[in-house]
Coordinates of C-alpha atoms and ligand atoms in Angstrom, one line a residue:
X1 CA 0.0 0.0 0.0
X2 CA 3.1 2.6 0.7
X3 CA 4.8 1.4 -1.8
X4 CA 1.7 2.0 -4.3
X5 CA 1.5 5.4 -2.9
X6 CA 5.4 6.2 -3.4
X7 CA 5.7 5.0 -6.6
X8 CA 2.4 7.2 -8.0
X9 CA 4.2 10.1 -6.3
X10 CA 6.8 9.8 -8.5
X11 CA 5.4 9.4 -11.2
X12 CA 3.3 12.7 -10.6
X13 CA 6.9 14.2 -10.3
X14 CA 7.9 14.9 -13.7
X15 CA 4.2 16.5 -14.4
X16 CA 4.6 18.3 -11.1
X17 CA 7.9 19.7 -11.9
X18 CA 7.6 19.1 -15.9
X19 CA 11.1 20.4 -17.5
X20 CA 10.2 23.3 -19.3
X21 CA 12.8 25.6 -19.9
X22 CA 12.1 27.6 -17.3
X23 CA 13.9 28.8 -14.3
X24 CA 12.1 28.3 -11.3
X25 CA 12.4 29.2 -7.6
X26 CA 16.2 28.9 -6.2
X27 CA 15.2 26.5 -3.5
X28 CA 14.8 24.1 -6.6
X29 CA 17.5 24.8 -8.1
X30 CA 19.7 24.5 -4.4
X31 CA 18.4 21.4 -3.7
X32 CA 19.1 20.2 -7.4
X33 CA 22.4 20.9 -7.6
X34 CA 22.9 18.0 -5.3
X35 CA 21.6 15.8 -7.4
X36 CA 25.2 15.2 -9.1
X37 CA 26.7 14.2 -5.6
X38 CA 23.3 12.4 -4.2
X39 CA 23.8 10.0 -7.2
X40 CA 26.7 8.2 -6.7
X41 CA 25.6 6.6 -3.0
X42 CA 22.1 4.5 -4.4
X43 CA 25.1 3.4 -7.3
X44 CA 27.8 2.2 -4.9
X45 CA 24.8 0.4 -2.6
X46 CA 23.5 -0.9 -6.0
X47 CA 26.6 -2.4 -7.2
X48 CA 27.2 -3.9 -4.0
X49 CA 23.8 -6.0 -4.2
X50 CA 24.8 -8.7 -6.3
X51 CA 28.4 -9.1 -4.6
X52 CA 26.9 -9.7 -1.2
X53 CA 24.1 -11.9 -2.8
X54 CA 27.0 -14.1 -3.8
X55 CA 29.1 -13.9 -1.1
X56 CA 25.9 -15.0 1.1
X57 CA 26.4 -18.2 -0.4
X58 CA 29.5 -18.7 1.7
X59 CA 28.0 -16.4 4.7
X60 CA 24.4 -16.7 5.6
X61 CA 25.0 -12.9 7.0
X62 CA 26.2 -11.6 3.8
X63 CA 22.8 -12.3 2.4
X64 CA 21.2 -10.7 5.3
X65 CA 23.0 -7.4 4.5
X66 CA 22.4 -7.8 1.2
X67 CA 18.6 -7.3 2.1
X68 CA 19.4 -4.2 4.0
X69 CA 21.9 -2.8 1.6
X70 CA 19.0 -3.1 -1.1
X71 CA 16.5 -0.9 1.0
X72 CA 18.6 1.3 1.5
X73 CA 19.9 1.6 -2.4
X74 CA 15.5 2.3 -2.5
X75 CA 15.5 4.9 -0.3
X76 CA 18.8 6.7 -1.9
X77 CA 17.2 6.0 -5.5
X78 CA 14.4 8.0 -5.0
X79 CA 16.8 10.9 -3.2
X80 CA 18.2 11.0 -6.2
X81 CA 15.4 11.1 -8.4
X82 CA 13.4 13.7 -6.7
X83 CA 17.0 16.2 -6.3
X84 CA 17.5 15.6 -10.1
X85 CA 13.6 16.5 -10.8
X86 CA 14.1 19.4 -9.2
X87 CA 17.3 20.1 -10.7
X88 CA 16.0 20.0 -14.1
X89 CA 12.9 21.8 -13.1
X90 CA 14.3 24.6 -11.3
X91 CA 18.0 24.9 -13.7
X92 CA 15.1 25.4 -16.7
X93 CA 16.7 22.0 -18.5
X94 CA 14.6 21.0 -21.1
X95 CA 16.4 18.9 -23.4
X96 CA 15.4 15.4 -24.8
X97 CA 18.9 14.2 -23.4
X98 CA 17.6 15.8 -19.9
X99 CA 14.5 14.0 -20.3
X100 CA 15.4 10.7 -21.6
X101 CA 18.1 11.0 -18.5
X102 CA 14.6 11.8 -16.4
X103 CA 13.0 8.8 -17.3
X104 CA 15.3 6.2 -17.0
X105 CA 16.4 7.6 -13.8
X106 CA 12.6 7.2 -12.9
X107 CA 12.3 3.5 -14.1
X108 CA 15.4 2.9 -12.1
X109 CA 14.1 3.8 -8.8
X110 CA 11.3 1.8 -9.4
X111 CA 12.7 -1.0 -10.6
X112 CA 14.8 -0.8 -7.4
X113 CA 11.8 -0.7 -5.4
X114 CA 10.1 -3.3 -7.4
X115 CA 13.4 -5.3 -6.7
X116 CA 13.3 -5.3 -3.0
X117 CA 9.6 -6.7 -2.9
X118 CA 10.8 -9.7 -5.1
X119 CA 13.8 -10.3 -2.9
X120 CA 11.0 -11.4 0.0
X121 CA 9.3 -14.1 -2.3
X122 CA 13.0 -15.3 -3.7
X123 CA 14.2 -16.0 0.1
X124 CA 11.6 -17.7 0.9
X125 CA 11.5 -19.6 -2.5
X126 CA 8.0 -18.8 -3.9
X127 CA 9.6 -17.7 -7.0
X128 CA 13.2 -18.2 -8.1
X129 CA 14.2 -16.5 -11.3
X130 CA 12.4 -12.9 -10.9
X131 CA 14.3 -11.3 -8.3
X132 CA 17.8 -11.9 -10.4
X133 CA 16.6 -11.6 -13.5
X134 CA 15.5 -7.8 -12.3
X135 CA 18.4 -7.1 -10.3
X136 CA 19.8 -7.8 -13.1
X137 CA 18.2 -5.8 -15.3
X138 CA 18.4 -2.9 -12.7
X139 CA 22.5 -3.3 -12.7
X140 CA 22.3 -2.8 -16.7
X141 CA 19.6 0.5 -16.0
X142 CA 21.9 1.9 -13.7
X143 CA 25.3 1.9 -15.9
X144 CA 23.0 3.3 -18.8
X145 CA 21.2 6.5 -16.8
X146 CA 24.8 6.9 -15.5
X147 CA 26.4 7.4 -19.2
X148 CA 23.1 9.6 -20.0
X149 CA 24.2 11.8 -17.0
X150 CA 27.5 11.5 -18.0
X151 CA 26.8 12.7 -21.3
X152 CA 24.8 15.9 -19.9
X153 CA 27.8 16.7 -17.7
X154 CA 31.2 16.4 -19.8
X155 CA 29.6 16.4 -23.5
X156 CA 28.6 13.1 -25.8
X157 CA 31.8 12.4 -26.8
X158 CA 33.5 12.4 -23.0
X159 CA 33.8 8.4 -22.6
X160 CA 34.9 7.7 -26.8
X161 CA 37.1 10.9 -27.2
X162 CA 40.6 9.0 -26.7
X163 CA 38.8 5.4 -27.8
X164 CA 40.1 3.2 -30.4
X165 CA 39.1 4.0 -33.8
X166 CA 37.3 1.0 -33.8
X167 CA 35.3 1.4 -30.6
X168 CA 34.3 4.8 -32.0
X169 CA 32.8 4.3 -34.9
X170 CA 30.4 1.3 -32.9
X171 CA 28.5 4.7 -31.5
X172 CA 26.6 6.9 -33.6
X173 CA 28.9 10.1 -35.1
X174 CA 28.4 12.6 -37.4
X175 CA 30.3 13.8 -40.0
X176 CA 31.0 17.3 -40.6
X177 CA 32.5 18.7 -43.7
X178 CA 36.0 20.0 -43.7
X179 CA 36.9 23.2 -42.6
X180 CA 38.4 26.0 -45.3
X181 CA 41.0 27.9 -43.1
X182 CA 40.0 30.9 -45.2
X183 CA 36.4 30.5 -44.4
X184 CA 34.3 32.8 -42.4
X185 CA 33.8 30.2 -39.7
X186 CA 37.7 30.0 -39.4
X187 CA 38.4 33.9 -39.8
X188 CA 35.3 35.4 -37.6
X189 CA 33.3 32.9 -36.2
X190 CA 36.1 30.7 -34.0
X191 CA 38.3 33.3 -33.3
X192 CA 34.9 34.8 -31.5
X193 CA 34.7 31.8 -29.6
X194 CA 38.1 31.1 -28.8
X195 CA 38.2 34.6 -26.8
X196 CA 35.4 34.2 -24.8
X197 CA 33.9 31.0 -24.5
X198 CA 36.8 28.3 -24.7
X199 CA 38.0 28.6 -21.3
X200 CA 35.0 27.0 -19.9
X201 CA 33.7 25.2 -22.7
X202 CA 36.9 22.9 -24.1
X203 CA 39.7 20.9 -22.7
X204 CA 38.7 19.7 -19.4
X205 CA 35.8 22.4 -18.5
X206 CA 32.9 21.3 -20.8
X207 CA 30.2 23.2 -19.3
X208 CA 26.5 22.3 -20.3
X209 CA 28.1 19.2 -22.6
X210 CA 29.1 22.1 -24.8
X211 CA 32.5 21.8 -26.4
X212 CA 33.3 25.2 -28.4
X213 CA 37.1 24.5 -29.9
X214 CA 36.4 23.0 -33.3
X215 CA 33.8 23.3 -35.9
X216 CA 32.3 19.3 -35.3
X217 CA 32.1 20.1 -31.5
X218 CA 30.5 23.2 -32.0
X219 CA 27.8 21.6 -34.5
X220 CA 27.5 18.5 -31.9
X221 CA 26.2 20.4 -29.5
X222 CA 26.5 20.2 -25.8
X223 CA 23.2 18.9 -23.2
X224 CA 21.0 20.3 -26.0
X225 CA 20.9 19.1 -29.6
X226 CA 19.9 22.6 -30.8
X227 CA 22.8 25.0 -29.8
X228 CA 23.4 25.6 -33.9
X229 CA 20.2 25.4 -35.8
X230 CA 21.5 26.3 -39.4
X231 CA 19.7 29.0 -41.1
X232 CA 17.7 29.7 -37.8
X233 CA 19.6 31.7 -35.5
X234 CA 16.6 32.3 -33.1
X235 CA 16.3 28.6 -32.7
X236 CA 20.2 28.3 -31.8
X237 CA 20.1 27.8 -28.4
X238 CA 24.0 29.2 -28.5
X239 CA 22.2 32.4 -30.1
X240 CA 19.8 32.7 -27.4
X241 CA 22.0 32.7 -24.9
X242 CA 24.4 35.7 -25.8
X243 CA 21.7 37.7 -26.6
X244 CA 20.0 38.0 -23.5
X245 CA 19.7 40.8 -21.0
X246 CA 22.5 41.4 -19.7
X247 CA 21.7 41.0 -15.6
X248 CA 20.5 37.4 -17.1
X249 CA 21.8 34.7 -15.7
X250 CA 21.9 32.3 -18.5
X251 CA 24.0 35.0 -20.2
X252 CA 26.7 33.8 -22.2
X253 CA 29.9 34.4 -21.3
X254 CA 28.6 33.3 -17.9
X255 CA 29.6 35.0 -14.7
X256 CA 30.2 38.4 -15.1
X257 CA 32.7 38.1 -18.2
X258 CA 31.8 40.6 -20.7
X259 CA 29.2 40.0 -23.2
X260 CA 30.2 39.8 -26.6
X261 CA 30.6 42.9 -28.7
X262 CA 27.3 44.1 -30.7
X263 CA 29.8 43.2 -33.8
X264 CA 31.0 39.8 -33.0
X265 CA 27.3 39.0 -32.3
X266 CA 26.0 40.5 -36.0
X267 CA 28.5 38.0 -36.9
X268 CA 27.5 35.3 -35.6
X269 CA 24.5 36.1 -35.9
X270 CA 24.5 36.2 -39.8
X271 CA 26.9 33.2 -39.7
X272 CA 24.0 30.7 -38.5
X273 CA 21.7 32.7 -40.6
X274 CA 23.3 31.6 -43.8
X275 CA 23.8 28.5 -42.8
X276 CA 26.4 27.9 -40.6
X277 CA 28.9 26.5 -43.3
X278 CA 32.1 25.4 -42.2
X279 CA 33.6 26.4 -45.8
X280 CA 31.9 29.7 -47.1
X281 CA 33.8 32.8 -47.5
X282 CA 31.9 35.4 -47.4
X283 CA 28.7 36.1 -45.6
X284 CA 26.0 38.5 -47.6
X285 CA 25.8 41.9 -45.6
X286 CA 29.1 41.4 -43.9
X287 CA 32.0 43.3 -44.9
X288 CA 35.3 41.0 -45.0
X289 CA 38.5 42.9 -45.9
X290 CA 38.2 43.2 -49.0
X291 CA 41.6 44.0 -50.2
X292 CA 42.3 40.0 -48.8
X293 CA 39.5 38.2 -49.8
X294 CA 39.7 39.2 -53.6
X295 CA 43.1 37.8 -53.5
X296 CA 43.6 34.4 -55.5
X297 CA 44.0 31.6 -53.1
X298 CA 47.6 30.8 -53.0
X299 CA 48.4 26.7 -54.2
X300 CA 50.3 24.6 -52.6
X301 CA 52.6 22.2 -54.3
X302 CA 51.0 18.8 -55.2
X303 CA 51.2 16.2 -52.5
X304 CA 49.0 14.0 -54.1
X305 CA 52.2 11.3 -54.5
X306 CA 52.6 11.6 -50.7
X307 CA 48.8 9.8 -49.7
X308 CA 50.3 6.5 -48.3
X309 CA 53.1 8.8 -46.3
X310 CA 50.3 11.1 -44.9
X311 CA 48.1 8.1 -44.0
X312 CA 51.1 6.6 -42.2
X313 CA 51.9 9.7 -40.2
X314 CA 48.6 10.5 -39.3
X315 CA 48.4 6.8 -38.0
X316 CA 51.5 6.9 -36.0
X317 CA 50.5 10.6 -34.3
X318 CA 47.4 10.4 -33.9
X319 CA 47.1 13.3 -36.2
X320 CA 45.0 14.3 -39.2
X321 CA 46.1 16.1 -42.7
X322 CA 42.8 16.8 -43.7
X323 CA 42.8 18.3 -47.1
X324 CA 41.4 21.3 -47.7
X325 CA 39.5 20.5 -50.8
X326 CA 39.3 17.6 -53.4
X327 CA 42.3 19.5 -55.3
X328 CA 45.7 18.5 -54.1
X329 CA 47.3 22.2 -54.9
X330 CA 44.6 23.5 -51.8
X331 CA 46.8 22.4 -49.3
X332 CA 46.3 20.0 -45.9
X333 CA 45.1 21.6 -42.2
X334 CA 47.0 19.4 -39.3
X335 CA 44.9 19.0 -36.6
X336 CA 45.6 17.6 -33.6
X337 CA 42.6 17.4 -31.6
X338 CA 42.5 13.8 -29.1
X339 CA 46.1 14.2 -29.2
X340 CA 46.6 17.8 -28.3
X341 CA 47.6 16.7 -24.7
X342 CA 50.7 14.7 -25.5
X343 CA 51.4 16.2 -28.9
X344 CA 55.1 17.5 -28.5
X345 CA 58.0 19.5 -30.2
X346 CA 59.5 16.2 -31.8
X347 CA 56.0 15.1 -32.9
X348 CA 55.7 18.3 -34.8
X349 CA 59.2 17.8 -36.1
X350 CA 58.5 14.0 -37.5
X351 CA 55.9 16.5 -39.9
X352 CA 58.9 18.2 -41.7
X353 CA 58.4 16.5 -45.1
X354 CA 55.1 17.8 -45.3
X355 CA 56.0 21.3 -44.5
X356 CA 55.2 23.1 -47.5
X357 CA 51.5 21.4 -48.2
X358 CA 50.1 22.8 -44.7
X359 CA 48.0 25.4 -44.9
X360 CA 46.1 25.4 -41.4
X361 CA 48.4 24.9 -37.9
X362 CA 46.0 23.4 -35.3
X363 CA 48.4 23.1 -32.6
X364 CA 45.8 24.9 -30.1
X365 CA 46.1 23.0 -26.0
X366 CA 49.5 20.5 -27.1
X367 CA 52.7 21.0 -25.5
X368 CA 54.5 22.6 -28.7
X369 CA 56.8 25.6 -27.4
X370 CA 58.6 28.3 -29.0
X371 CA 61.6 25.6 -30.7
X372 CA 58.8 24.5 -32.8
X373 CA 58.6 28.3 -34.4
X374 CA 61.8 26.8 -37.2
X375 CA 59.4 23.8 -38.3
X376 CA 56.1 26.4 -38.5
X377 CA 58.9 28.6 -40.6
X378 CA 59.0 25.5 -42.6
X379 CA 55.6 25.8 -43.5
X380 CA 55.7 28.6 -46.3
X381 CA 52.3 28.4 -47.1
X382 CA 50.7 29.0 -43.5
X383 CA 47.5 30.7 -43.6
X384 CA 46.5 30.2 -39.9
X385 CA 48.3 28.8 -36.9
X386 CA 46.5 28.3 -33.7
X387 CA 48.9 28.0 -30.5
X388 CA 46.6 28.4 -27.7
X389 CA 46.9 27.2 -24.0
X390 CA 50.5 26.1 -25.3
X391 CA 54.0 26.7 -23.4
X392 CA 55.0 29.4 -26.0
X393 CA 56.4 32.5 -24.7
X394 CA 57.1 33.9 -27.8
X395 CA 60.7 33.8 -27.8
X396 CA 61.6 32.7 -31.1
X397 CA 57.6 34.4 -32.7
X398 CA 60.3 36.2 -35.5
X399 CA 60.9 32.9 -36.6
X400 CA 57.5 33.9 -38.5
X401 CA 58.3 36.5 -40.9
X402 CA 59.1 34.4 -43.4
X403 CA 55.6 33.5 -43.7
X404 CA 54.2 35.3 -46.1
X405 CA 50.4 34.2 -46.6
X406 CA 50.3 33.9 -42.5
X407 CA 46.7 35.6 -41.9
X408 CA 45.4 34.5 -38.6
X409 CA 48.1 33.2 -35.4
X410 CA 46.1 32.6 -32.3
X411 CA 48.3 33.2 -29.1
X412 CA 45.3 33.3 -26.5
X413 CA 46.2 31.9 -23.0
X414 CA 50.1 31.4 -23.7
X415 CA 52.6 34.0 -21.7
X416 CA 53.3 35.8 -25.2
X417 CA 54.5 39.3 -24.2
X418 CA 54.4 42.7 -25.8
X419 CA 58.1 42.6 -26.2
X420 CA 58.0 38.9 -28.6
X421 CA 54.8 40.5 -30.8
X422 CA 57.1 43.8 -32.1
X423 CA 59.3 41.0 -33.5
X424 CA 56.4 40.0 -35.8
X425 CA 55.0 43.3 -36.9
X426 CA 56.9 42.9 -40.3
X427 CA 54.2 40.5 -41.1
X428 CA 51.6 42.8 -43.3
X429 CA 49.2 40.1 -44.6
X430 CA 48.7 38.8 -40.4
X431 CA 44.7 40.1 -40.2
X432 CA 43.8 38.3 -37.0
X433 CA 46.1 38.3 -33.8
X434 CA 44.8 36.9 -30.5
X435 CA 46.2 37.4 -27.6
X436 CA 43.7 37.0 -25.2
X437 CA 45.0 36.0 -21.6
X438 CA 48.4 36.6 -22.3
X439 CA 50.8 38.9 -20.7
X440 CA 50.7 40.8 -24.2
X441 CA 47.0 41.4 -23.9
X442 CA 45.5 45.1 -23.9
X443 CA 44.9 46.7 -20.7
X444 CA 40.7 46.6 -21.1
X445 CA 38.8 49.8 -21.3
X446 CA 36.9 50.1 -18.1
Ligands
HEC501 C1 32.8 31.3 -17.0 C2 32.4 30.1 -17.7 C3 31.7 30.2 -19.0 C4 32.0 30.9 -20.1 C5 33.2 31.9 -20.3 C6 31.1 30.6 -21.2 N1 30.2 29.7 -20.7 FE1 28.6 28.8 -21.7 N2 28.1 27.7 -20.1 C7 28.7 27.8 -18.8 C8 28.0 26.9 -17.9 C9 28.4 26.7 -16.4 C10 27.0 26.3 -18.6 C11 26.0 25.2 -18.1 C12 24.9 25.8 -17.3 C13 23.9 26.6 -18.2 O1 23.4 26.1 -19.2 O2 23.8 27.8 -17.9 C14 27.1 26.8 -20.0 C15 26.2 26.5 -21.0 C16 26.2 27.0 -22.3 C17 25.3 26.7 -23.3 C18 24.1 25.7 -23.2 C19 24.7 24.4 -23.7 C20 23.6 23.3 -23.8 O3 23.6 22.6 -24.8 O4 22.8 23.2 -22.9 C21 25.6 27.5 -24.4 C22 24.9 27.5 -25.8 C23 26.8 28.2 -24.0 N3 27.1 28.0 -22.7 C24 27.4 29.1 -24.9 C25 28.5 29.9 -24.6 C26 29.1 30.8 -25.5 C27 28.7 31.0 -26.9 C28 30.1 31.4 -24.8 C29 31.1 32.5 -25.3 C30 30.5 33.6 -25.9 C31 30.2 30.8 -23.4 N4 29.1 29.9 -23.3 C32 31.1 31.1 -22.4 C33 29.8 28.5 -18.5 C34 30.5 29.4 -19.4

């Protein structure tokens, strides 16, 4: 009879407390934000079930426990529950992934519950298969509401990011298009991002499941499916956010950092609107420079005869030379995202023979410093290098002159000082310079 009356409760919860979007009162949303730590005692207890089950095979008081230990995993389960309810009630979550996480967490507890009443007619033998079987069934529930929650909290991609190939492609993934290093997305769009949103939403800090470094994290999207909906920029949750008042506090850049500039928004703004392409160069009602982007695209020598050594090297790095287009004379981008953190100096180096075909640098978060500047001056046909959250200091940045079709170097977060940039002002094509974070950075305007 009270275990009737529990279990309608909650499933009057989610109705109660239906995940709307909204905010709600801050009593929710303190009690929620337990729901993260509150989890991981009904696990623990769970878990434990089966091993003392066992063991009470050996130790007639093991099973006792195991009896007790189950009860109590009930009462934590619906804890849990209720905090994470509120959590997504009161934090105005209202994603599918948040609800599908909802339900499953729901079935769970009752499934738990439901598993305690079948313990009593197991022990004393009425019926012999339903209590494992459900235990069971509540052991594979729990690992798959922990992955959802998982997913919500570090981003979709948290557990298969340094998987085997292999293992990877068993989930489901999307494929983006590559990336023109010349593209708006590349020139205005990241650079946007990389300034004020990276520091919390790449790397280790992935902040709402949102990953903002690269073009295929961005389109992924982070605890919401809809943070870029192409063409439809009041739909794109990532739109929404950086346009709201400004005492908001869903505002984006979150806590008190300054919102984005009327300009960089009209950017992105018009970016989404014409369809968020990761290759376009130009963006109607936009103004580009246009002394640059009338120039003819510089080629790069063929490196078509080089495909088995590219495949190779991109197997034994972990890297990628994605090219740039189907014609070989457009030139390869290096990336080295899922192997940023150990990519090093003498990794870079093992990429001298294809110096001259790399057009795009991605070297943003490895461990490169500044005697990786004489490979880079390898490079002639550099168009963008991206050192961020790197070791540089800018020691050897004159190392760059030579690079005469550099247009965007990205030096945010790296201990670049005033004193290393002079050395590269002989560079007239460089259009975009970041050096957010650094000790090079402009005093801000109060
Ligand atoms: C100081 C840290 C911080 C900075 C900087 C920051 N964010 Fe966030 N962001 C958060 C946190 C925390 C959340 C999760 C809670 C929430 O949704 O408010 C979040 C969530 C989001 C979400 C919702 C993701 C989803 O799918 O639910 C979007 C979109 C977003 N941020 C965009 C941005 C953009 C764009 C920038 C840069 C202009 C930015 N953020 C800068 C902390 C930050």
């Amino acid at each position: 009879m009270l275990v009737s009356a529990i279990v309608f409760l909650l499933l009057a919860l989610p109705w109660t407390f239906a995940p709307d979007g909204q905010t709600h009162a801050s009593w929710q949303q303190f009690l929620g934000r337990f729901h993260p730590l509150a989890v991981h005692l009904p696990i623990g207890l769970l878990l434990l079930v089966p091993v003392l089950e066992i063991g009470g095979r050996i130790r007639p008081s093991l099973r006792e426990a195991a009896g007790f230990v189950l009860g109590c995993a009930a009462i934590c389960s619906i804890g849990a529950v209720v905090l994470g309810i509120l959590l997504a009630h009161g934090g105005g979550f209202a994603k599918e992934a948040v609800r599908g996480h909802m339900w499953a967490g729901l079935i769970l507890t009752i499934a738990v519950i439901t598993c305690t009443l079948l313990r009593s007619s197991w022990i004393t033998g009425q019926s012999s298969f339903l209590y494992p079987v459900v235990l069971l069934a509540v052991l594979a529930l729990t690992a798959w509401t922990g992955h959802q929650g998982g997913a919500l909290t570090y981003g979709k991609t948290y557990l298969t990011e340094f998987a085997p190939t292999f293992i990877k492609q068993l989930g489901p993934h999307k494929t983006y298009p590559s990336v023109d290093p010349v593209s708006v997305y590349v020139t205005r769009i990241q650079p946007i991002l990389d300034s004020n949103c990276i520091t919390c939403h790449s790397g280790a800090k992935v902040k709402g499941g949102l990953q903002l470094d690269t073009y295929a994290h961005l389109m992924d999207g982070g605890s919401s499916d809809e943070d870029i909906v192409a063409s439809h920029p009041e739909k794109s949750l990532l739109f929404t956010r950086i346009t709201l008042p400004t005492d908001h506090p869903k505002l984006m850049p979150s806590e008190g950092k300054p919102p984005l500039t009327p300009k960089d928004i009209a950017w992105i703004r018009a970016w989404i609107q014409q369809g968020a392409s990761p290759s376009s160069t130009t963006l109607v009602g936009m103004e580009l420079k246009p002394a640059h982007t009338d120039d003819p695209i510089p080629q790069v020598g063929d490196y078509s005869g080089l495909t088995s050594q590219i495949e190779q090297i991109e197997s034994t790095l972990g890297i990628k030379l994605d090219r740039v287009s189907a014609r070989a004379a457009d030139g390869l981008v290096l990336r080295t995202i899922g192997v940023s953190q150990k990519f090093s100096d003498a990794d870079l180096a093992k990429l001298e023979p294809f110096a001259p075909y790399i057009v795009d640098a991605e070297l943003g978060h490895t461990r490169v410093t500044d005697n990786s500047f004489a490979i880079l001056a390898k490079m002639s046909h550099l168009r963008a290098i991206h050192l961020e959250e790197t070791p540089i200091d800018g020691r050897n940045l004159k190392q760059l002159t030579s690079l005469s079709e550099l247009r965007y170097l990205n030096l945010s977060s790296t201990k670049v000082t005033k004193q290393a940039l002079n050395d590269i002002t002989p560079l007239k094509t460089l259009q975009h310079i970041y050096t957010y974070n650094t000790p090079a950075a402009p005093v801000p305007v109060p």
